[in-house]
Short mmCIF file of C-alpha atoms and ligand atoms in Angstrom, two decimals:
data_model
loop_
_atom_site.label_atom_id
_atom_site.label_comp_id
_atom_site.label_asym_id
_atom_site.label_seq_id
_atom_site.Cartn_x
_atom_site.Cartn_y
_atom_site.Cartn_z
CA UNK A 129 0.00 0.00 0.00
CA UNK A 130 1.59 3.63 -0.89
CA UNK A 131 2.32 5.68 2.19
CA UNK A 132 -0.67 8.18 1.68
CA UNK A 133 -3.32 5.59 1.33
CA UNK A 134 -1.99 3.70 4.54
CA UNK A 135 -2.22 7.47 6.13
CA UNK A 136 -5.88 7.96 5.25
CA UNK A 137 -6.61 4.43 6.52
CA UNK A 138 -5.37 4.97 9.92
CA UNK A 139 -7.17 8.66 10.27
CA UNK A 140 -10.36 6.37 9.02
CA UNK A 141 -9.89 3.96 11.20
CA UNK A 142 -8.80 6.16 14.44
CA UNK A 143 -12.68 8.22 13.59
CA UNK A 144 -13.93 4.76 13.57
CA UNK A 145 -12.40 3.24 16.67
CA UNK A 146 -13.29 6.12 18.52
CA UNK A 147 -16.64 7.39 17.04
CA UNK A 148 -14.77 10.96 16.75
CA UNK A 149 -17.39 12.09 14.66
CA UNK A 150 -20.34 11.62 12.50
CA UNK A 151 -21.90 12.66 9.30
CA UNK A 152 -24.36 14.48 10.46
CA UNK A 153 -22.85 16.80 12.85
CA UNK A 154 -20.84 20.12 11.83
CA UNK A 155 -16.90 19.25 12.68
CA UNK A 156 -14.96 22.66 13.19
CA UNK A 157 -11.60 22.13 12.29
CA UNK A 158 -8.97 24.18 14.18
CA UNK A 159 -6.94 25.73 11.93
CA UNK A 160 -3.57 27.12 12.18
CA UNK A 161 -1.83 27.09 9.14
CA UNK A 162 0.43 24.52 9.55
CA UNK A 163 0.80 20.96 8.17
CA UNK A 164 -1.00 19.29 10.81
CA UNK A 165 -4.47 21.32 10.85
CA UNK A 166 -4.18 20.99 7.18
CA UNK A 167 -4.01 17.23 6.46
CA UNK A 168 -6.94 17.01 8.89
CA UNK A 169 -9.48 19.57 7.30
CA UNK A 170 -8.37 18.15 3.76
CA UNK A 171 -9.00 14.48 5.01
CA UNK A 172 -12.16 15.13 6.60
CA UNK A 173 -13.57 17.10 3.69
CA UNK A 174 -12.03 13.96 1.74
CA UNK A 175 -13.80 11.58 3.84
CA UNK A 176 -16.72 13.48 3.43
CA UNK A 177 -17.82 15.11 6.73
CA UNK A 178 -19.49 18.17 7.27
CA UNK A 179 -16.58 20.92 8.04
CA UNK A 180 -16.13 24.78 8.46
CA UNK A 181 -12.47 26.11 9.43
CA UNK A 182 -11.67 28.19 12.82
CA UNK A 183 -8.91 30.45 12.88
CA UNK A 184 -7.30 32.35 15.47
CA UNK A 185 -5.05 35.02 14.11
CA UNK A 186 -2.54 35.36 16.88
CA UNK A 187 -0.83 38.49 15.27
CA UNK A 188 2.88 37.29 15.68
CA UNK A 189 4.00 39.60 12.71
CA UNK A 190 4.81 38.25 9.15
CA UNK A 191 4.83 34.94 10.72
CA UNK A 192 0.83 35.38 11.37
CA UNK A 193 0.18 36.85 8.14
CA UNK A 194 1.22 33.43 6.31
CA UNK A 195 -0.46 31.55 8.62
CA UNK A 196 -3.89 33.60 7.97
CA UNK A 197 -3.31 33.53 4.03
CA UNK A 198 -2.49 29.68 4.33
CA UNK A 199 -5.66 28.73 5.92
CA UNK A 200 -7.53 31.16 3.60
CA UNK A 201 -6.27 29.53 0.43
CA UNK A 202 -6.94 25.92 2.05
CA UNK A 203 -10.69 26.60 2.73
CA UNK A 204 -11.43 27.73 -0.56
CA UNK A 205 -9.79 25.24 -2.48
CA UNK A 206 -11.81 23.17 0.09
CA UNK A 207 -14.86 24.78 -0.42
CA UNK A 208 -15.50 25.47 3.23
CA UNK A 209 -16.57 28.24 5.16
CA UNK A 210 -13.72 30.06 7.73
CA UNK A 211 -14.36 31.57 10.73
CA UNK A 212 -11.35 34.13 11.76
CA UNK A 213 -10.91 35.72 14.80
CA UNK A 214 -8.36 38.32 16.38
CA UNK A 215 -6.38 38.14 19.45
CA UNK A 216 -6.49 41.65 19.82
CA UNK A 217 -10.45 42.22 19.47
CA UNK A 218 -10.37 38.69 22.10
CA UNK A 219 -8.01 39.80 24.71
CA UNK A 220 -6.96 43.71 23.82
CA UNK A 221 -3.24 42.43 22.65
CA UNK A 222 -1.50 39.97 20.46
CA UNK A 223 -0.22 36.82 22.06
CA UNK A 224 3.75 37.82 22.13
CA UNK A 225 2.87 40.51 24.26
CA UNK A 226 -0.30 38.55 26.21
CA UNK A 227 2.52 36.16 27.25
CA UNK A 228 5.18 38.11 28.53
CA UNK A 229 2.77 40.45 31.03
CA UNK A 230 1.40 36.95 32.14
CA UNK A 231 4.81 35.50 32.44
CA UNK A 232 5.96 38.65 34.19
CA UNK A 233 3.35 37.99 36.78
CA UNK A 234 5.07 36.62 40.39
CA UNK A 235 2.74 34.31 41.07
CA UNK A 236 3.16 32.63 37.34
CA UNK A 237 7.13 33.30 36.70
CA UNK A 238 8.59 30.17 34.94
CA UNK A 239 5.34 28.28 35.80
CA UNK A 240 3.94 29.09 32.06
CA UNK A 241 5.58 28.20 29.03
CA UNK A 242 4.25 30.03 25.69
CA UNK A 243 2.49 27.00 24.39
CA UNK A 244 0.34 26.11 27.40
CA UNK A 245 -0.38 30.07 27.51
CA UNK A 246 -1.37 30.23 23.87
CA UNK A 247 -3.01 26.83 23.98
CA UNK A 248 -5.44 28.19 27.13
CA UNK A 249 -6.69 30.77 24.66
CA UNK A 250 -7.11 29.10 21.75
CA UNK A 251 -9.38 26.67 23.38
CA UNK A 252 -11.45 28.91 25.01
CA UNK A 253 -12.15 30.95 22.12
CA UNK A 254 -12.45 28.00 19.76
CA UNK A 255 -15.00 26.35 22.76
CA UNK A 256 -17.41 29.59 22.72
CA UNK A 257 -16.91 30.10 19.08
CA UNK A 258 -17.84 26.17 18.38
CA UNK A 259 -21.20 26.15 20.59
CA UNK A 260 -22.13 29.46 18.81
CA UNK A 261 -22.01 28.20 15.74
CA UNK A 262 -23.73 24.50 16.63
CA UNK A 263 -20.68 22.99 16.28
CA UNK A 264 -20.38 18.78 17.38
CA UNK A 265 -16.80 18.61 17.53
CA UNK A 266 -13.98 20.82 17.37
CA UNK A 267 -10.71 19.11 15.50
CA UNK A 268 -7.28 19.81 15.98
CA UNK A 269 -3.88 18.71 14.39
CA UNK A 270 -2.70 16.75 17.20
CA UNK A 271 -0.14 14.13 16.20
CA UNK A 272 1.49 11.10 17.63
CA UNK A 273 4.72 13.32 18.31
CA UNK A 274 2.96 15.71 20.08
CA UNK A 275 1.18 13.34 22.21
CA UNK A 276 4.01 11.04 22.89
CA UNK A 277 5.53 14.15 24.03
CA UNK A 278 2.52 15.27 25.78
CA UNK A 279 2.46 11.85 27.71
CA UNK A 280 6.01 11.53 28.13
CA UNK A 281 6.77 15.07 29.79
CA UNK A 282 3.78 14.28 32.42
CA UNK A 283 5.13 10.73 33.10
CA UNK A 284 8.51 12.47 33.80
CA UNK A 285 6.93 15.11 35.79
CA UNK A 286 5.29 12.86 37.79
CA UNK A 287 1.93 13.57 36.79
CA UNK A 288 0.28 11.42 35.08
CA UNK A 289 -2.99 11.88 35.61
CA UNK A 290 -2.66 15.12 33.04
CA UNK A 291 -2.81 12.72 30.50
CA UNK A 292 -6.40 12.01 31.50
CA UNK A 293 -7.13 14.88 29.43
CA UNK A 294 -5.79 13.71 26.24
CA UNK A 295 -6.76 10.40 23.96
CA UNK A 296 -8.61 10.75 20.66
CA UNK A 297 -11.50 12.53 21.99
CA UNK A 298 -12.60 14.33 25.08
CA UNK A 299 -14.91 12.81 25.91
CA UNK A 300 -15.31 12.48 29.90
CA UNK A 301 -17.98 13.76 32.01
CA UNK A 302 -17.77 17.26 30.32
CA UNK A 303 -19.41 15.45 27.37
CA UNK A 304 -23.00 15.87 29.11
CA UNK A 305 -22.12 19.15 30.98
CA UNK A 306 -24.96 20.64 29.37
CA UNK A 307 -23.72 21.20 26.08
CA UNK A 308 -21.06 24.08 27.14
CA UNK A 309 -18.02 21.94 26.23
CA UNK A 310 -17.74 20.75 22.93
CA UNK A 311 -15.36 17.68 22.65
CA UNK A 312 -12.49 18.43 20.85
CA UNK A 313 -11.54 15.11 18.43
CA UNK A 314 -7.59 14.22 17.25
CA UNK A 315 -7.85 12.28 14.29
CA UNK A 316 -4.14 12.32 13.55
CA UNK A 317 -3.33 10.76 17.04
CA UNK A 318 -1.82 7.80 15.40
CA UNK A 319 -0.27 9.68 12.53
CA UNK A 320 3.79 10.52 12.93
CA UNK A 321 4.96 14.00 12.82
CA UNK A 322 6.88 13.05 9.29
CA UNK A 323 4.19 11.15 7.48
CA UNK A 324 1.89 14.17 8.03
CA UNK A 325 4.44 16.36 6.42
CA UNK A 326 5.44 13.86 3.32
CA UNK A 327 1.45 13.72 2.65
CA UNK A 328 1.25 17.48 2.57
CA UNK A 329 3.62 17.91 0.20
CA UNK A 330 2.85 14.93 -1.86
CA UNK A 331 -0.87 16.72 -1.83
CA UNK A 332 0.64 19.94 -2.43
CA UNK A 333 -1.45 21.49 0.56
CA UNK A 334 -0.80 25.39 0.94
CA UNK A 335 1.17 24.97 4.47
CA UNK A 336 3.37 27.36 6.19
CA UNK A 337 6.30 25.07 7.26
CA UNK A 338 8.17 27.71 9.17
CA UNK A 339 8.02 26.84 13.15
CA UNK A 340 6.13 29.08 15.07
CA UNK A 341 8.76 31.69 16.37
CA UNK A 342 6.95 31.59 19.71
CA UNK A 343 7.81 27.96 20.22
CA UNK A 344 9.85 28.16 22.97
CA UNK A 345 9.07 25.22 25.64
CA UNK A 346 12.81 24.10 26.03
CA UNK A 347 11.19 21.44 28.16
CA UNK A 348 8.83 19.99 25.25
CA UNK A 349 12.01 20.67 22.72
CA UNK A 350 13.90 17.92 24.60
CA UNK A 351 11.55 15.60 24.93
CA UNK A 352 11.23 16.01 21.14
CA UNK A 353 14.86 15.66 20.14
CA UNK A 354 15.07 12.61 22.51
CA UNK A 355 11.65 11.40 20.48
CA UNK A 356 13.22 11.55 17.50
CA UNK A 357 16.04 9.29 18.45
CA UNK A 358 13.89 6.58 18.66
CA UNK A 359 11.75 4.65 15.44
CA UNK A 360 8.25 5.42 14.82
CA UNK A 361 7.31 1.74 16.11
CA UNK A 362 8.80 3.13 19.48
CA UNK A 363 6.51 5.82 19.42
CA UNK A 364 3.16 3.52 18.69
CA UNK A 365 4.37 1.25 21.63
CA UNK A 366 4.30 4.54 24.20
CA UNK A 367 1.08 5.87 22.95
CA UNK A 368 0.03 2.07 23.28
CA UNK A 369 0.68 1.80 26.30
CA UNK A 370 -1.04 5.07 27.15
CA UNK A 371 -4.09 3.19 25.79
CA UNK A 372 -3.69 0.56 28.23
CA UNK A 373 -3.60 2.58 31.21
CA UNK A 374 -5.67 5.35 29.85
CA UNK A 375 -8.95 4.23 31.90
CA UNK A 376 -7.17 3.64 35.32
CA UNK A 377 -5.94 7.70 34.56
CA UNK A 378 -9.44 8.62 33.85
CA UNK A 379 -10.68 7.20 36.87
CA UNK A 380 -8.70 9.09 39.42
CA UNK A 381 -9.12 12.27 37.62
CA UNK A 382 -10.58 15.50 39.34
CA UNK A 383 -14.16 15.63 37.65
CA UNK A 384 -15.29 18.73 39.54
CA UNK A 385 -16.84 21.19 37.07
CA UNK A 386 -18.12 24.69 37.67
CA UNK A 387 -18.32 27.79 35.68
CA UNK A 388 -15.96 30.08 35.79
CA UNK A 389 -17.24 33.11 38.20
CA UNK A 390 -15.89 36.00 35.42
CA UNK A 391 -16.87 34.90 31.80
CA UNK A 392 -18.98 31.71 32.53
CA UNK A 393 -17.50 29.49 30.52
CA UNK A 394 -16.71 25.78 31.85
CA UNK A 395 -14.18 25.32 34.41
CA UNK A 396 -12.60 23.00 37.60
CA UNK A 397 -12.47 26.23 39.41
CA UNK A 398 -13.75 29.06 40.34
CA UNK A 399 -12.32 30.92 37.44
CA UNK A 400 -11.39 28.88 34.33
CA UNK A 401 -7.55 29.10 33.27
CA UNK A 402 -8.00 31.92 30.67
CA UNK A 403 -9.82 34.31 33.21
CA UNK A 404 -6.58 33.13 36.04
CA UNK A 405 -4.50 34.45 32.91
CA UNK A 406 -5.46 37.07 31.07
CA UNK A 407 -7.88 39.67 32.60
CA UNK A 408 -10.28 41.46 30.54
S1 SF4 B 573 3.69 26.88 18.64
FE1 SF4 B 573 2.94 27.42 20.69
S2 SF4 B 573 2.98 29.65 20.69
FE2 SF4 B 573 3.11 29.06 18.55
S3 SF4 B 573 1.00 29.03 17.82
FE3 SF4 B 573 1.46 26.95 18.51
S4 SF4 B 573 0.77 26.89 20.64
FE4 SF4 B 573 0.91 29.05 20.06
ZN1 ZN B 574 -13.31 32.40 32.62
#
């Protein structure tokens, strides 16, 4: 089998495994620009499920700009409707200088890296945006990398049960918690970091390949360069053997849920971890 018809067969068979999504429900697909986000809206639409594309223009310079006309070009050689939105009309400033006045803070100093703080917004817009706009699942570009990495760094940390959060789908008790979290699906769980980007070029898919010049997690980078000492069998068996233990980690996870006290979205505290960040 050639490599890009063995990719779409695992996406196909990860959505099937997991019931990630269905025909009849709108799928917004999270949309960033890069290779990742890509392959997923151009398989879904492939596949033939009902998408739109989401896009959060986080106005880091030239770098954004690409990003925004990437995702642009994609949707309408797609045929699909794109929502964009602006950091600065979400939280009054663009995420380069969002992060540094949180990271400045002294009750957050070197507790934040730029991803998680970047990540925390995206999801909370991308939650509100997706229940306005009767969304069933929101999909992101997650790939096996990332969430060997992911899985890895809380193992090392000690905290495992972080990983409750992750899998395919979220789909815990928040699922039912009337309607105000949307599950957020990762049909490229399974997919390495490399395959994704030799079926993006073999598709010619209008990515921006340049790393995002906010990347900075020096934490997350080792874990990768250690990652990519090893084969991509090595990195099934981990994420296997996250499946394995993946239930007893659910189990003993935190399910308190409240809304958050300042903007009412869905939280495990009293504020949710945007409102703790960034205040509006
Ligand atoms: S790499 Fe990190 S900082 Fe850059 S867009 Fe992605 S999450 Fe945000
Ligand atoms: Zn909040």
């Amino acid at each position: 089998m050639n490599p890009e018809k063995e990719l779409e067969n695992k996406v196909k068979q990860t959505i099937k495994k997991y019931e990630l999504c269905g025909k009849k429900e709108k799928v917004l697909v999270a949309l960033s620009g890069g290779k990742d986000s890509t392959v997923v809206a151009y398989l879904l639409k492939k596949f033939g499920y009902e998408i739109e594309g989401i896009h959060l223009d986080l106005k880091i310079g030239r770098y954004s700009e690409e990003c925004l006309n990437a995702v642009k070009v994609l949707c309408k050689e797609l045929n699909i409707k794109l929502h964009v939105y602006d950091i600065k009309k979400e939280m009054g400033s663009g995420i380069c200088y969002l992060r540094s006045a949180v990271q400045s803070r002294p009750d957050m100093r070197g507790k934040l890296k730029n991803c998680a703080i970047c990540g925390v917004i995206k999801k909370w817009v991308f939650n509100r945006e997706a229940r306005k706009l009767k969304a069933g699942k929101i999909a992101t570009g997650h790939n096996l990398d990332d969430e060997a990495q992911t899985f890895l760094m809380n193992i090392f940390k000690g905290s495992p049960k972080l990983s409750a959060n992750t899998g395919p789908i979220t789909r815990n008790l928040e699922y039912s918690f009337k309607g105000k979290f949307v599950p957020r699906i990762k049909p490229l769980f399974y997919v390495a970091e490399n395959d994704i980007r030799d079926y993006s070029k073999k598709k010619k898919l209008p990515v921006v390949y340049e790393k995002c010049p906010c990347s900075l997690d020096s934490y997350r980078v080792q874990v990768r360069e250690f990652l990519e000492t090893i084969s991509k069998r090595d990195k099934e068996n981990i994420m296997k053997n996250f499946d394995r233990i993946y239930e007893k980690i659910r189990a003993v996870k935190d399910t308190r849920i409240e809304y958050c006290k300042s903007c009412g979205e869905p939280s495990r505290n009293r504020l949710c971890k945007k409102c703790e960040l960034v205040k509006i």
